[in-house]
Amino acid sequence: MQGANVLPPQMFFAPKVITGEQRTTCLEDWVKRLDAIFDEKPLDYINIDHFDQKSFSLLDKHAETYKNDNTGPTVGQHFGKPLKPLPINYTSQEPTDT
């Protein structure tokens, strides 16, 4: 059983201090993303049912499924392995001096 299907966030940095043209670019990027939103792969989270409800630790039977992976599944359950890169969609606009 997989966790909830959540898409990566769309990040816009400093919308208050960028130019109107830069904000337009941010919105255009958002429109492009929405055009293909159903093709995006959701982020993978561990289902809450995979945790002990008293200690909040990952149950051994579910931890075993991640044993042979090269990366850890989440920050809290990384098993000493690196995490998978997070696919964040963002528009980076340099703030302008006002």
Short mmCIF file of C-alpha atoms in Angstrom, two decimals:
data_model
loop_
_atom_site.label_atom_id
_atom_site.label_comp_id
_atom_site.label_asym_id
_atom_site.label_seq_id
_atom_site.Cartn_x
_atom_site.Cartn_y
_atom_site.Cartn_z
CA MET A 1 0.00 0.00 0.00
CA GLN A 2 1.44 3.36 -1.03
CA GLY A 3 1.08 6.64 0.83
CA ALA A 4 -0.92 9.60 -0.38
CA ASN A 5 -0.29 10.81 -3.92
CA VAL A 6 1.21 14.27 -3.63
CA LEU A 7 2.82 16.17 -6.48
CA PRO A 8 6.05 18.13 -6.03
CA PRO A 9 5.47 21.78 -5.11
CA GLN A 10 5.71 24.64 -7.59
CA MET A 11 8.05 27.20 -6.07
CA PHE A 12 8.27 30.87 -6.95
CA PHE A 13 10.93 32.85 -5.14
CA ALA A 14 10.43 36.47 -4.06
CA PRO A 15 7.32 37.25 -6.13
CA LYS A 16 6.90 40.56 -4.30
CA VAL A 17 10.30 41.91 -5.29
CA ILE A 18 10.70 40.63 -8.86
CA THR A 19 9.60 42.62 -11.88
CA GLY A 20 6.20 42.25 -13.50
CA GLU A 21 7.88 40.57 -16.47
CA GLN A 22 9.51 38.04 -14.17
CA ARG A 23 6.16 37.34 -12.46
CA THR A 24 4.63 36.78 -15.89
CA THR A 25 7.37 34.24 -16.61
CA CYS A 26 6.55 32.48 -13.33
CA LEU A 27 2.89 32.24 -14.32
CA GLU A 28 3.79 31.01 -17.80
CA ASP A 29 5.94 28.29 -16.20
CA TRP A 30 2.96 27.32 -14.01
CA VAL A 31 0.69 27.10 -17.07
CA LYS A 32 3.23 24.85 -18.84
CA ARG A 33 3.33 22.60 -15.80
CA LEU A 34 -0.46 22.42 -15.59
CA ASP A 35 -0.61 21.37 -19.25
CA ALA A 36 1.30 18.19 -18.35
CA ILE A 37 0.29 17.80 -14.70
CA PHE A 38 -1.33 14.39 -15.22
CA ASP A 39 1.97 13.03 -16.58
CA GLU A 40 3.89 13.91 -13.40
CA LYS A 41 4.97 11.20 -11.02
CA PRO A 42 3.71 11.80 -7.47
CA LEU A 43 6.12 11.96 -4.55
CA ASP A 44 6.40 8.69 -2.67
CA TYR A 45 5.58 8.76 1.02
CA ILE A 46 5.43 5.88 3.44
CA ASN A 47 1.86 5.05 4.41
CA ILE A 48 0.93 5.81 8.01
CA ASP A 49 -0.20 2.22 8.43
CA HIS A 50 3.44 1.14 8.10
CA PHE A 51 4.28 2.72 11.46
CA ASP A 52 3.76 1.54 15.01
CA GLN A 53 1.00 3.79 16.33
CA LYS A 54 2.55 4.03 19.81
CA SER A 55 6.24 4.59 19.07
CA PHE A 56 5.84 6.08 15.55
CA SER A 57 8.72 3.90 14.35
CA LEU A 58 8.62 2.09 11.03
CA LEU A 59 7.45 -1.49 11.50
CA ASP A 60 10.15 -4.11 10.86
CA LYS A 61 8.09 -5.88 8.19
CA HIS A 62 7.93 -2.62 6.18
CA ALA A 63 11.52 -1.56 6.88
CA GLU A 64 12.60 -4.84 5.29
CA THR A 65 11.16 -3.71 1.93
CA TYR A 66 13.66 -0.82 1.83
CA LYS A 67 16.67 -2.89 2.92
CA ASN A 68 18.14 -3.38 -0.57
CA ASP A 69 17.43 0.13 -1.90
CA ASN A 70 20.40 2.43 -2.54
CA THR A 71 18.52 5.35 -0.99
CA GLY A 72 16.42 5.82 2.13
CA PRO A 73 12.69 6.31 1.71
CA THR A 74 12.26 9.51 3.79
CA VAL A 75 14.18 11.88 6.04
CA GLY A 76 12.98 10.16 9.21
CA GLN A 77 13.59 6.64 7.87
CA HIS A 78 16.77 7.00 5.83
CA PHE A 79 18.57 3.95 7.33
CA GLY A 80 21.88 5.82 7.01
CA LYS A 81 21.52 6.00 3.22
CA PRO A 82 21.29 9.12 1.03
CA LEU A 83 17.82 10.34 0.13
CA LYS A 84 16.34 10.33 -3.34
CA PRO A 85 16.55 13.77 -4.97
CA LEU A 86 13.31 15.70 -4.58
CA PRO A 87 11.80 16.70 -7.93
CA ILE A 88 10.77 20.28 -7.17
CA ASN A 89 9.47 22.49 -9.94
CA TYR A 90 10.58 26.05 -9.39
CA THR A 91 11.19 29.30 -11.13
CA SER A 92 14.28 31.07 -9.91
CA GLN A 93 14.14 34.77 -10.52
CA GLU A 94 16.84 37.10 -9.30
CA PRO A 95 15.34 39.93 -7.23
CA THR A 96 15.82 43.37 -8.68
CA ASP A 97 16.93 46.42 -6.70
CA THR A 98 13.99 48.66 -5.98
#
